[in-house]
mmCIF file of C-alpha atoms in Angstrom:
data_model
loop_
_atom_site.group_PDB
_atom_site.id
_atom_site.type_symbol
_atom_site.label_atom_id
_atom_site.label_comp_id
_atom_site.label_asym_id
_atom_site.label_seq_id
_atom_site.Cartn_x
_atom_site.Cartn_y
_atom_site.Cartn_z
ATOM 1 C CA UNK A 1 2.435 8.568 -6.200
ATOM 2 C CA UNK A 2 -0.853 8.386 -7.032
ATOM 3 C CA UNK A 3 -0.963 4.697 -6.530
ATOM 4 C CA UNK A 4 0.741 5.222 -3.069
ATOM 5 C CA UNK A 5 -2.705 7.385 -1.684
ATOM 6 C CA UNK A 6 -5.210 4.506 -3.157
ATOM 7 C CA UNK A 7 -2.924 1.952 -0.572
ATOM 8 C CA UNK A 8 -3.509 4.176 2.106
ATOM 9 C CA UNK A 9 -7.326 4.763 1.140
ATOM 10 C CA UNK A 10 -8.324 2.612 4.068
ATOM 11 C CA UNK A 11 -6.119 -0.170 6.074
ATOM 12 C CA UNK A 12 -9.180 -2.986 5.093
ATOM 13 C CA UNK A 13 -8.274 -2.940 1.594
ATOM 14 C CA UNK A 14 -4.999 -5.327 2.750
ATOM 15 C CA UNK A 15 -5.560 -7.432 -0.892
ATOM 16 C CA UNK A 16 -5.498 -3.962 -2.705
ATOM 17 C CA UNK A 17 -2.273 -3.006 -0.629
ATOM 18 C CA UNK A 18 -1.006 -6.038 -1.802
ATOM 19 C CA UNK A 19 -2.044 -5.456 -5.265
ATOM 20 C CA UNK A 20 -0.145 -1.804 -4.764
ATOM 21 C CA UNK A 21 2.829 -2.938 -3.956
ATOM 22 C CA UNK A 22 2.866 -5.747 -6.560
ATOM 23 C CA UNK A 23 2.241 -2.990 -9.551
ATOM 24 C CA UNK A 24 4.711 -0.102 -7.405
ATOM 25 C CA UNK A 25 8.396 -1.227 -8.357
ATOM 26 C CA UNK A 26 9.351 0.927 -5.094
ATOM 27 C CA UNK A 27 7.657 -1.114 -2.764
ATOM 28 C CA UNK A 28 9.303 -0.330 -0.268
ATOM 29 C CA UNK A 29 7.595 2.987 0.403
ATOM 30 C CA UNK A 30 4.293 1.669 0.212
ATOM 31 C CA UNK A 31 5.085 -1.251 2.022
ATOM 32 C CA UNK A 32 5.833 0.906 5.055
ATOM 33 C CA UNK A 33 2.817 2.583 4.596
ATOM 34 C CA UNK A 34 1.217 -0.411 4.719
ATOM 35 C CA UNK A 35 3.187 -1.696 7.750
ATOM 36 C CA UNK A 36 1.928 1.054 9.228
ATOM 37 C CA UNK A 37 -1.879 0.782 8.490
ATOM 38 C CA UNK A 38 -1.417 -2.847 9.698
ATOM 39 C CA UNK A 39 -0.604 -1.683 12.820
#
């Protein structure tokens, strides 16, 4: 979970959300949190 909150430090970071969701085997949640941030 911990991981999830440094994705959603700040929507800029997009290569660290990508980073995120590459080390995060469930994705999926932070992807939508990321989806989100995106837009």
């Amino acid at each position: 979970k911990g991981k999830s909150i440094v994705c959603h430090f700040d929507f800029i970071s997009f290569c660290i959300n990508f980073m995120c969701i590459s080390s995060v085997k469930n994705g999926e949640m932070v992807r939508i949190r990321v989806e989100s941030i995106l837009l």
